[in-house]
Short mmCIF file of C-alpha atoms and ligand atoms in Angstrom, two decimals:
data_model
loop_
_atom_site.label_atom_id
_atom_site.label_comp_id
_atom_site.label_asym_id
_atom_site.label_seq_id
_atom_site.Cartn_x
_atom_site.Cartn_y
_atom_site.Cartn_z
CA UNK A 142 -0.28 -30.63 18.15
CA UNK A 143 -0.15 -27.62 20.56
CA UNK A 144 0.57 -25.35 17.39
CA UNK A 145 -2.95 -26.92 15.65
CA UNK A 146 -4.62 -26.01 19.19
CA UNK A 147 -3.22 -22.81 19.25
CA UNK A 148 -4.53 -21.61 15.86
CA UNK A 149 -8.03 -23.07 16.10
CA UNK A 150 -8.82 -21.52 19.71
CA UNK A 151 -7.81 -18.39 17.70
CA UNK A 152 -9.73 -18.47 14.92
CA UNK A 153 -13.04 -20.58 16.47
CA UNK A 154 -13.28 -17.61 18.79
CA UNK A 155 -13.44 -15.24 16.23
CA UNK A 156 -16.05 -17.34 14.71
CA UNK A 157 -18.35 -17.70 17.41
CA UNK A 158 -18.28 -14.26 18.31
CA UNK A 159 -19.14 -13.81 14.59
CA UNK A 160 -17.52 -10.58 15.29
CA UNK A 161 -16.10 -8.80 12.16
CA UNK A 162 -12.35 -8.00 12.69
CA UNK A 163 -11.58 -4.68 11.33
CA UNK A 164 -7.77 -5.53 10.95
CA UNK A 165 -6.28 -8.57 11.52
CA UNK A 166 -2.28 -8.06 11.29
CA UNK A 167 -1.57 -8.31 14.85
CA UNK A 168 -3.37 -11.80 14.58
CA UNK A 169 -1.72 -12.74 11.15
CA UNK A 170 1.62 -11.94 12.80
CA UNK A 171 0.73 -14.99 15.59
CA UNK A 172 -0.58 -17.03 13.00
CA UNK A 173 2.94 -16.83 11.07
CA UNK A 174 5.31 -16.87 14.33
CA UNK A 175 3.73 -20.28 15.16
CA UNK A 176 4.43 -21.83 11.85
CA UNK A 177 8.08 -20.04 12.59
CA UNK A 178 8.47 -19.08 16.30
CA UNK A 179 11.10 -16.48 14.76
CA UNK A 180 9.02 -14.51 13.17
CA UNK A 181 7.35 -12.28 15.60
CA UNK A 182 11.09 -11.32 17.11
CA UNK A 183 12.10 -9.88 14.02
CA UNK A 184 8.96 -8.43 12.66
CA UNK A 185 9.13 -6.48 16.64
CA UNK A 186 13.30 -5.72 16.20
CA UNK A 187 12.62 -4.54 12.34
CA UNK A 188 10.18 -2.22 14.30
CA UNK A 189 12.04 -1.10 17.00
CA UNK A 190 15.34 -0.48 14.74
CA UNK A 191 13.04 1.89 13.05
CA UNK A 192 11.84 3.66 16.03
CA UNK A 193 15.38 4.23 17.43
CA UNK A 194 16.48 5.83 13.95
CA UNK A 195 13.40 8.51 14.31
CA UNK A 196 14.17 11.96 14.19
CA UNK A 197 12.07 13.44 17.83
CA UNK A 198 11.44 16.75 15.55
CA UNK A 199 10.27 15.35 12.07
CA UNK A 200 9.23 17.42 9.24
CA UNK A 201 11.79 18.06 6.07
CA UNK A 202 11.25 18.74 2.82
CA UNK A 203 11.04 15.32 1.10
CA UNK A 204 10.73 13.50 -1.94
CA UNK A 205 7.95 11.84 -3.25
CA UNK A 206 8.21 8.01 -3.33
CA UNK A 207 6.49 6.54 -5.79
CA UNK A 208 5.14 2.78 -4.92
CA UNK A 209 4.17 0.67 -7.82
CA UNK A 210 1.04 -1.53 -7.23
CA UNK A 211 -0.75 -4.73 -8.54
CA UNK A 212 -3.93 -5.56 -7.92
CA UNK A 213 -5.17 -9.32 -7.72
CA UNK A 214 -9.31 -9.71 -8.19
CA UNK A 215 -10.33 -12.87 -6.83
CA UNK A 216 -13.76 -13.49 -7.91
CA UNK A 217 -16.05 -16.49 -8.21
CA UNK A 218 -19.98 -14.29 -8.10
CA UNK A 219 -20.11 -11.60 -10.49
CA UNK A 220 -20.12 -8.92 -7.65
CA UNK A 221 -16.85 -9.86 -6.74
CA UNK A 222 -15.06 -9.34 -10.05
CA UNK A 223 -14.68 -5.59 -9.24
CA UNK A 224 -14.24 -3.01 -11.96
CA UNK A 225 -11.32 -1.75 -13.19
CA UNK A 226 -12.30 2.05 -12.82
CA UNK A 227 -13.48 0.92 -9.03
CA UNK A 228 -10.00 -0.35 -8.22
CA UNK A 229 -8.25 2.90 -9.78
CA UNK A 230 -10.55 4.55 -7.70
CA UNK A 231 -9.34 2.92 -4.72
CA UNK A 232 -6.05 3.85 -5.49
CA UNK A 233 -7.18 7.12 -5.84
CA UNK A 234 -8.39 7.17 -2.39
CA UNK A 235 -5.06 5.87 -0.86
CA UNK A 236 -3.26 8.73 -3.13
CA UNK A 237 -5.59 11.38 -1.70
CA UNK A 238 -4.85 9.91 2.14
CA UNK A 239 -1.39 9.54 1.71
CA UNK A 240 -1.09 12.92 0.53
CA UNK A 241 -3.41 14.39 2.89
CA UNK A 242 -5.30 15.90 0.16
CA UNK A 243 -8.78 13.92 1.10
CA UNK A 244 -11.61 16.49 1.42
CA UNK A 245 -12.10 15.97 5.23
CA UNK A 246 -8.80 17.25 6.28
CA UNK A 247 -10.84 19.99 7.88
CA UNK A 248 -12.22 17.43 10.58
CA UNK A 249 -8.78 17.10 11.98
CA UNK A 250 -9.30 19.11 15.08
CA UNK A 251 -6.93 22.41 16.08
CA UNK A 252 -5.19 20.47 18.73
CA UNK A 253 -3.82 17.70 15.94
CA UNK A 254 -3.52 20.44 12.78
CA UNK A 255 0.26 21.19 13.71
CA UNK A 256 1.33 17.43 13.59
CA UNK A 257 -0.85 16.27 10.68
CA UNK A 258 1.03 15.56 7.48
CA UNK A 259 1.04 14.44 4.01
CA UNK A 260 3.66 11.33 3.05
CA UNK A 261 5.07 12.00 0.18
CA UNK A 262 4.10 8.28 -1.06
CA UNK A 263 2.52 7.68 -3.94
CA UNK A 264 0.97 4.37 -5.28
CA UNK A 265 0.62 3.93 -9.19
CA UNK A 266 -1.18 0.55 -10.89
CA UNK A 267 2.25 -1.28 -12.50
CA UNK A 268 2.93 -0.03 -15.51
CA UNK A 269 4.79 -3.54 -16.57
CA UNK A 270 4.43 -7.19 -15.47
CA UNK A 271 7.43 -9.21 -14.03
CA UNK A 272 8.22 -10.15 -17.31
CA UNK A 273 8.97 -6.65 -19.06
CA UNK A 274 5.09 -6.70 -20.73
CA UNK A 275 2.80 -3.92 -20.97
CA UNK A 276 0.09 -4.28 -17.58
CA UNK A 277 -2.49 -2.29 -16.38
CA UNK A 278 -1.38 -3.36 -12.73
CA UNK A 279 -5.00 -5.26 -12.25
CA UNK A 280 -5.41 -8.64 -12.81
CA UNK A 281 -9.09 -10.19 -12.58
CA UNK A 282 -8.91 -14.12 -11.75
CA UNK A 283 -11.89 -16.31 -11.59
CA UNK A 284 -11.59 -19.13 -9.19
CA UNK A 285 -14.07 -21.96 -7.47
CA UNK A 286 -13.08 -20.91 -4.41
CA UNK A 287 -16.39 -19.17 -1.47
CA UNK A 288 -14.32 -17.83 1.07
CA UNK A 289 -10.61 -17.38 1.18
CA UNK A 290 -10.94 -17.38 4.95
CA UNK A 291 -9.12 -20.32 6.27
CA UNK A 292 -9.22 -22.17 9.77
CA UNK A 293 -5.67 -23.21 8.77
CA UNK A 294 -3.96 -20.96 5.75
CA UNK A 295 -4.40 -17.27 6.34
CA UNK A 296 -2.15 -16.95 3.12
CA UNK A 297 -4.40 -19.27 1.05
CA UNK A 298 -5.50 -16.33 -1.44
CA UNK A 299 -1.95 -16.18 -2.11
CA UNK A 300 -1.40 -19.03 -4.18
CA UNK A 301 -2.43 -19.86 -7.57
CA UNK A 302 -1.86 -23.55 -6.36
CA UNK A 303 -4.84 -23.33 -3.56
CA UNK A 304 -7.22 -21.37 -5.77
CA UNK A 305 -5.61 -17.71 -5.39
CA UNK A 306 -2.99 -15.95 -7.52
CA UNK A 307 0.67 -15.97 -6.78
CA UNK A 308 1.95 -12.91 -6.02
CA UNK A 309 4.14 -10.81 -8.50
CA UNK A 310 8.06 -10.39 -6.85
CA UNK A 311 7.21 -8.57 -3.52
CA UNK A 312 10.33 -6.91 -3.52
CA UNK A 313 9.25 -4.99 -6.71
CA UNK A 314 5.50 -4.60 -5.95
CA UNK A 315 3.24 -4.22 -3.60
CA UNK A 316 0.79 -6.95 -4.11
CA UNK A 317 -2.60 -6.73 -3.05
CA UNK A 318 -5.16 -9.35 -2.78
CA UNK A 319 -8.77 -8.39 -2.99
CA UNK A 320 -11.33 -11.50 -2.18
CA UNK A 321 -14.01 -13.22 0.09
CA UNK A 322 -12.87 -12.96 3.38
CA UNK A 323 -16.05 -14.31 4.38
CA UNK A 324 -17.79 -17.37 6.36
CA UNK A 325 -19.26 -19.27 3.41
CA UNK A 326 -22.88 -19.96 5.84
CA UNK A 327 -23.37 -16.84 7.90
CA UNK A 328 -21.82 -14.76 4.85
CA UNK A 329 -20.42 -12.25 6.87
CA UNK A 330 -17.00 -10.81 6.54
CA UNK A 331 -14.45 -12.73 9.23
CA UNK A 332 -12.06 -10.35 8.78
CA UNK A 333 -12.09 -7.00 6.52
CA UNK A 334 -8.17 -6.94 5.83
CA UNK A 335 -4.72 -7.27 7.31
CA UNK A 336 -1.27 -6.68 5.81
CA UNK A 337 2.81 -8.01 6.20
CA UNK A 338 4.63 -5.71 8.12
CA UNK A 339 8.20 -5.03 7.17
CA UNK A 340 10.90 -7.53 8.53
CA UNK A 341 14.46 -8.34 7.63
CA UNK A 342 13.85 -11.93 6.03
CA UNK A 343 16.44 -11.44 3.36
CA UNK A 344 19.00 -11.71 6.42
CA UNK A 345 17.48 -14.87 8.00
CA UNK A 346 19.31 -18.32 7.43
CA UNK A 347 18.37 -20.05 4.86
CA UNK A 348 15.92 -22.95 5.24
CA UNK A 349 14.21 -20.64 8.36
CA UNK A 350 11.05 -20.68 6.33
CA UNK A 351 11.17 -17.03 7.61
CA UNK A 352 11.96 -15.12 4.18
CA UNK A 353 8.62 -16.39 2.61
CA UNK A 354 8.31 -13.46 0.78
CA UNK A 355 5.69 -14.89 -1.72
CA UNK A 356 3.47 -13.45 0.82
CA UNK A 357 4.24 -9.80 1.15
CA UNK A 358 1.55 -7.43 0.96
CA UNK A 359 -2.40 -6.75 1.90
CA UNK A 360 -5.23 -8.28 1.71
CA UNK A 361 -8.82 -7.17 1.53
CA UNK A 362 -12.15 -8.11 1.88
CA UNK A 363 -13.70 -7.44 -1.42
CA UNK A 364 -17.03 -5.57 -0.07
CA UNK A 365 -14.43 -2.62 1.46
CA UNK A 366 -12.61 -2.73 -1.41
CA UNK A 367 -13.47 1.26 -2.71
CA UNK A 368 -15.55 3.33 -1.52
CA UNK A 369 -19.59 2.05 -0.79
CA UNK A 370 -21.28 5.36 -0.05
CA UNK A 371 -24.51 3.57 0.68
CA UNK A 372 -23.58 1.44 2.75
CA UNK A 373 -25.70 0.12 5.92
CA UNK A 374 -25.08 -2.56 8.57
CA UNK A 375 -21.74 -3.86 8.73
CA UNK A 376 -20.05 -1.67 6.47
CA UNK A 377 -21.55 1.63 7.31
CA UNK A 378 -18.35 2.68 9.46
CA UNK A 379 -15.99 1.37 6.86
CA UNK A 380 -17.60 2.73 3.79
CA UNK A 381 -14.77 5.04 2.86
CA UNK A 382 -12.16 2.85 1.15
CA UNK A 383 -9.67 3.51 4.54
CA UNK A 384 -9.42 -0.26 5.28
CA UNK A 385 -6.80 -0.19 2.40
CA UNK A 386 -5.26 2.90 3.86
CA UNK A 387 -4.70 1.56 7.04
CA UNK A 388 -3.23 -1.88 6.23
CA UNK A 389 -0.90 -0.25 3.77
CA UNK A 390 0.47 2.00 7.12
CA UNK A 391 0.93 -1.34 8.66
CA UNK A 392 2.84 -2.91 5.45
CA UNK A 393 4.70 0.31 6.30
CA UNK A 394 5.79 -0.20 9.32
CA UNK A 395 2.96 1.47 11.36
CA UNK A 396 1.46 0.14 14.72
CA UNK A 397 -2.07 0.73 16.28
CA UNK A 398 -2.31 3.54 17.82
CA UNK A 399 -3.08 2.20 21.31
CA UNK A 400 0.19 -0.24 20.56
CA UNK A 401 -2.11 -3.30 21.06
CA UNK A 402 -1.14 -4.58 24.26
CA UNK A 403 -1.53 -8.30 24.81
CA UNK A 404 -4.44 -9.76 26.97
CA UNK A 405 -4.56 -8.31 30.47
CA UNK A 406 -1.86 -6.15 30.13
CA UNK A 407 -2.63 -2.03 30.74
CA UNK A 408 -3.15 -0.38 27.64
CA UNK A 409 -2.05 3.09 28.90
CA UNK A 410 1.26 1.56 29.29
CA UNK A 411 1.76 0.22 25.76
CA UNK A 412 2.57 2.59 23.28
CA UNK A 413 2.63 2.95 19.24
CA UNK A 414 6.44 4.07 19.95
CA UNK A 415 5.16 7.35 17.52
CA UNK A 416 5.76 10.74 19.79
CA UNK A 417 3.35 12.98 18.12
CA UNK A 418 0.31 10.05 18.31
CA UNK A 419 -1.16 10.47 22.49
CA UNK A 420 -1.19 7.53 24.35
CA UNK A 421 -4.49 5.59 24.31
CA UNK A 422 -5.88 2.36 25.93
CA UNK A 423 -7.78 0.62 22.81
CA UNK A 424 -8.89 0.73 19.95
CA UNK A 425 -11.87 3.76 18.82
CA UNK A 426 -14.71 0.72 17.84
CA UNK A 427 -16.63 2.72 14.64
CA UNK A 428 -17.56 5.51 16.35
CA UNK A 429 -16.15 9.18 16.01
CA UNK A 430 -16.22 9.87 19.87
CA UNK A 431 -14.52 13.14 20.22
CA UNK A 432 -14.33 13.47 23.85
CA UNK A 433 -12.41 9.81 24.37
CA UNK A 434 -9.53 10.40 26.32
CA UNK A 435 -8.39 6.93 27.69
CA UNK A 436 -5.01 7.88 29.33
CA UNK A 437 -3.93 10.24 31.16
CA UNK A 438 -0.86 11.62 30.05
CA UNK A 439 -0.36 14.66 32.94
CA UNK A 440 0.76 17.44 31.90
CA UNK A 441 -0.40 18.88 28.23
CA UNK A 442 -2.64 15.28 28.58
CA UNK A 443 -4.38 14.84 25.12
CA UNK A 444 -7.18 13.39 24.33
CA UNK A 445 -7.07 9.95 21.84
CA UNK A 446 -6.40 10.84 18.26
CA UNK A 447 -9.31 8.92 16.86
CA UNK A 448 -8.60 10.85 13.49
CA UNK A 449 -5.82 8.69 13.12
CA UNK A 450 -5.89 6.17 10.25
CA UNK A 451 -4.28 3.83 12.37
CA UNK A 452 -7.15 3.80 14.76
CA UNK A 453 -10.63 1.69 14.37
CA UNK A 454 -12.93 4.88 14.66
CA UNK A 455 -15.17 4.88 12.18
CA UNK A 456 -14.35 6.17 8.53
CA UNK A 457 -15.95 9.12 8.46
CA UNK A 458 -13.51 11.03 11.15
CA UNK A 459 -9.93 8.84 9.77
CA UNK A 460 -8.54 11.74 7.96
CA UNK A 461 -4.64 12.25 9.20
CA UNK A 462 -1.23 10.19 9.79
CA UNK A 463 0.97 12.36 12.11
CA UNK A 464 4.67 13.32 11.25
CA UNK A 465 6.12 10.91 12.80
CA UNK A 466 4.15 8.49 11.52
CA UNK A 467 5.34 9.24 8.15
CA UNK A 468 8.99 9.64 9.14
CA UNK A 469 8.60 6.05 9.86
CA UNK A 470 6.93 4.93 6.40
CA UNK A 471 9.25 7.00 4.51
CA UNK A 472 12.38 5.24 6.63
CA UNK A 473 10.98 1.88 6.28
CA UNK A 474 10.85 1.99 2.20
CA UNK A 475 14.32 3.48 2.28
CA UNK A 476 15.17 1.08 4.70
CA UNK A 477 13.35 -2.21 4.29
CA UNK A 478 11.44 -2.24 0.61
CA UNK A 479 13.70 -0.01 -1.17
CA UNK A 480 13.97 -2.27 -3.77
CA UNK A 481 10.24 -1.25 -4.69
CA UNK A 482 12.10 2.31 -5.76
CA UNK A 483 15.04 0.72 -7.24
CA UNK A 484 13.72 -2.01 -9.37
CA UNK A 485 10.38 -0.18 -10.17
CA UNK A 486 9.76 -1.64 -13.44
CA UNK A 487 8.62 1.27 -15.28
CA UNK A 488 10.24 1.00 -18.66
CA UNK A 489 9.80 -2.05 -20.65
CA UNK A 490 13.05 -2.53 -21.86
CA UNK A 491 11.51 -5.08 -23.99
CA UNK A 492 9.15 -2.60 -26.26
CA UNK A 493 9.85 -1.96 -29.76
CA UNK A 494 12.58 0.81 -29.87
CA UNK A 495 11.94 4.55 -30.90
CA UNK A 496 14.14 6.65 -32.52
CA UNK A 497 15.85 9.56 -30.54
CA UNK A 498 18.67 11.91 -31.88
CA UNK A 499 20.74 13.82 -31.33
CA UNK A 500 22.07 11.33 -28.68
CA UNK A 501 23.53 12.74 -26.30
CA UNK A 502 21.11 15.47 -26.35
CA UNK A 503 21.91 19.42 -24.81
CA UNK A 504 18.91 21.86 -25.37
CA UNK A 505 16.57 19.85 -28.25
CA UNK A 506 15.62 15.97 -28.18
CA UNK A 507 13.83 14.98 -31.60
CA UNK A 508 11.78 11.68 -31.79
CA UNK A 509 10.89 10.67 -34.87
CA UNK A 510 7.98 7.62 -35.66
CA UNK A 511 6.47 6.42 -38.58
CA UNK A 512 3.24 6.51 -36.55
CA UNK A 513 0.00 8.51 -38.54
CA UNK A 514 -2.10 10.33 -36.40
CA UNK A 515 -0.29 10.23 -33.53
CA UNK A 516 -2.34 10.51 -30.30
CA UNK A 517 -0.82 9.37 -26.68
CA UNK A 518 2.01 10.44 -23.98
CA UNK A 519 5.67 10.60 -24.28
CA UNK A 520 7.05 10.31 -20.56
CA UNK A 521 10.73 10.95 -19.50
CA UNK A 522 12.30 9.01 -16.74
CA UNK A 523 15.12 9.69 -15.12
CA UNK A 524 16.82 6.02 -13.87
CA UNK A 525 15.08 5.53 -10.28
CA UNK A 526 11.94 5.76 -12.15
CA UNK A 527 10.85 9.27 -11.31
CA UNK A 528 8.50 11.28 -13.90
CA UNK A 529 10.70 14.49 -14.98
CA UNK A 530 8.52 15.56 -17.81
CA UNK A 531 5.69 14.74 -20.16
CA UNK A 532 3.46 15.75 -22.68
CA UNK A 533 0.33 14.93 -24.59
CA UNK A 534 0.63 14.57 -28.28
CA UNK A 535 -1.59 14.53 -30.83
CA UNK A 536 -0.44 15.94 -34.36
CA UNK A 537 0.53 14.18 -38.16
CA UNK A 538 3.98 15.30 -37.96
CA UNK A 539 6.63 12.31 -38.17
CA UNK A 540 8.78 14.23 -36.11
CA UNK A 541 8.40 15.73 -32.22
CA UNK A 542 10.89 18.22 -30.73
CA UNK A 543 11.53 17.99 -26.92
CA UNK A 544 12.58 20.53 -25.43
CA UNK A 545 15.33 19.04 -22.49
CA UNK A 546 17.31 21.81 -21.34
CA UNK A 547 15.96 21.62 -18.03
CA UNK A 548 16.78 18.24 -17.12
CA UNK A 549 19.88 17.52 -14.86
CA UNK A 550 22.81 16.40 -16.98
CA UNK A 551 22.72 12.57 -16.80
CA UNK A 552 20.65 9.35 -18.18
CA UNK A 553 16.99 9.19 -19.16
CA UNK A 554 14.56 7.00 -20.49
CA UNK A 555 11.69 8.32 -22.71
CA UNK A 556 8.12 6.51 -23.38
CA UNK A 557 5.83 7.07 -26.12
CA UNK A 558 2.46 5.51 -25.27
CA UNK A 559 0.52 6.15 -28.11
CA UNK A 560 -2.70 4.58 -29.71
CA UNK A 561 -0.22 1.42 -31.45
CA UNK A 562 1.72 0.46 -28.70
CA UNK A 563 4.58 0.92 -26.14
CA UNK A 564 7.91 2.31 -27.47
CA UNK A 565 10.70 3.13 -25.44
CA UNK A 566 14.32 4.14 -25.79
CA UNK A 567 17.25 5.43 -23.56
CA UNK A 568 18.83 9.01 -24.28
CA UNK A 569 21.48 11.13 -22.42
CA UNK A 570 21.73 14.53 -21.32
CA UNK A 571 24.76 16.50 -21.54
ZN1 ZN B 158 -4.69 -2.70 11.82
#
């Protein structure tokens, strides 16, 4: 009974403020710990094992990381049942964040220029569904459902079951659920997104409930979902398509800024745990205020790095992630989702089969088809997934020559994508 108490104090307050909650992790992470009163402890030790492994001076070359995504539409009005070129736009706009090449980069002031830095994580739309089949990582579901805001199942969008869609394995994807996060009567967003952050279910006893991992990923409210450049009112501060970009920081791993400190505690002494982020007391509400400076550090004192994605300012001045920042991403996939790099799904190893010879290959791959007028892609993959090379074709010839002499001896995979179909086949390089 004191759980059911618990939950609805939470979520009637929210409701009678009518207040829009930019993010709501911090509260989905109290909603889960009391249906498990473990969770919270090892979402916070996931965290802090993180933080202790943290290199103090961060910035080394790196590899790109390359995430792949699905994307569930949850619509029951038209306007809901997004496009697919908005959604790829989205992604676009989480690729340009992530790899600090968004056109604003120049707002970052002088002070924060030196720690700014791209991720070296990318996001893709699945290439292939769970079971092997060709995808274009989106899928559009109509449902009878108003609002996939809850009093009682923040996870209710989640499940095909309760009127959402079930999420594809979590360990191989990161889902994302795009729907009416909405009060059906005032229709006004509750809540514009939140996200999972990393935790170490696969080690919890079985039967904990903990490891629920049909429930990994982000959700967001469909009317942030892209970018709205003409947006007024409510959205007008979040009119970027940075909601996603920020909950995917905290499906990373990433805290607040301010390090959200419970009620009455003093925000200057909670901390992100990120060095290169200045300490601040709260949250920047939607506004770009430059001179906020809510702690005071002492010596080489700061002021708040509002231009931090993992702030609330308002969209228009979110334009960095610091260092460390992304030394902690990049150590939580390698750490905690790595199995999004290792089982990426890129090759359907149940297309038809393409011909490759001479197998093992040493300067000169040849693949021939009995396609006519080929048009499309050949891609070669080397076994983690990673692009090494690829080329457009478009020529009669039944034959291609590839030219592989610069690949690193060892096994590939090669794609031809072409106007018929998916083929695939496996070659090595000697
Ligand atoms: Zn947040």
């Amino acid at each position: 009974m004191c759980r059911i108490l618990l939950l609805s104090t939470l979520f009637i307050s929210s409701i009678i403020s009518a207040q829009v909650n930019r993010c709501y992790t911090d509260k989905y992470i109290e909603y889960r710990n009391s249906l498990n009163p473990s969770f919270k402890n090892d979402i916070d030790s996931t965290y802090n094992f993180m933080l202790s492994n943290l290199n103090d001076n961060p910035q080394r070359d790196f590899e790109t990381i390359r995430i792949p995504v699905v994307v569930h539409v949850l619509y029951k009005t038209e306007n809901q049942n997004l496009t697919d070129s908005l959604v790829r736009a989205q992604i676009d706009i989480l690729n340009q964040d992530y790899a600090r090449l968004n056109p604003d980069t120049n707002l970052t002031r002088e002070i924060f220029k030196p720690v700014a830095s791209a991720t070296g994580i990318e996001f893709y739309l699945a290439q292939f569904d769970p079971t092997g089949l060709p995808t274009n990582g989106i899928i559009k579901k109509q449902t009878d459902v108003t609002s996939f805001f809850s009093l009682t199942n923040l996870d209710v969008m989640k499940s095909e079951a309760n009127g959402g869609a079930d999420a594809w394995p979590t360990d191989q994807y990161l889902n994302i659920w795009v729907c009416n996060l909405s009060i059906p009567i005032l229709n006004v967003p509750v809540i514009l997104g939140f996200a999972t952050p990393p935790n170490s279910a696969p080690n919890w006893p079985a039967g904990s409930g903990a490891s629920e991992s049909q429930y990994d990923g982000v959700v967001i409210h469909y009317e942030v979902f892209g970018s709205i450049p003409n947006a007024t009112g409510t959205f007008e501060s979040v009119n970027k398509g940075r909601t996603l970009v920020h909950e995917v920081g905290h499906y990373l791993g990433l805290r607040h800024t301010w390090g959200d400190p419970g009620q009455g505690e003093d925000g200057c002494l909670v901390d992100d745990g990120i060095n290169d982020t200045p300490i601040s007391a709260a949250a920047n509400q939607q506004t770009c205020d430059y001179a906020m400076n809510s702690c005071n550090e002492g010596v080489d004192d700061l002021p708040d790095m509002i231009e931090n994605y993992m702030d609330y300012s308002n969209e228009n001045c979110l334009n960095m992630f610091s260092k460390q920042q992304v030394e902690a991403m990049r150590f939580v996939v390698e750490n905690f989702r790595s199995d999004l790099l290792l089982s990426t799904p890129i090759i359907s190893t149940l297309s038809p089969k393409i011909n490759v010879y001479p197998n093992p290959a040493n300067d000169i791959l040849t693949l021939k088809h009995g396609l006519s007028n080929l048009t499309g892609e050949i891609t070669i993959f080397d076994f983690c997934g990673k692009i090494v090379q690829s080329m457009k074709i478009n020529n009669n010839n039944s034959k291609i020559d590839l030219v592989v002499n610069e690949l690193a001896p060892g096994s590939y995979f090669i794609q031809l994508n072409s106007q018929s179909g998916v083929y695939f086949n496996r070659f090595t390089k000697f």
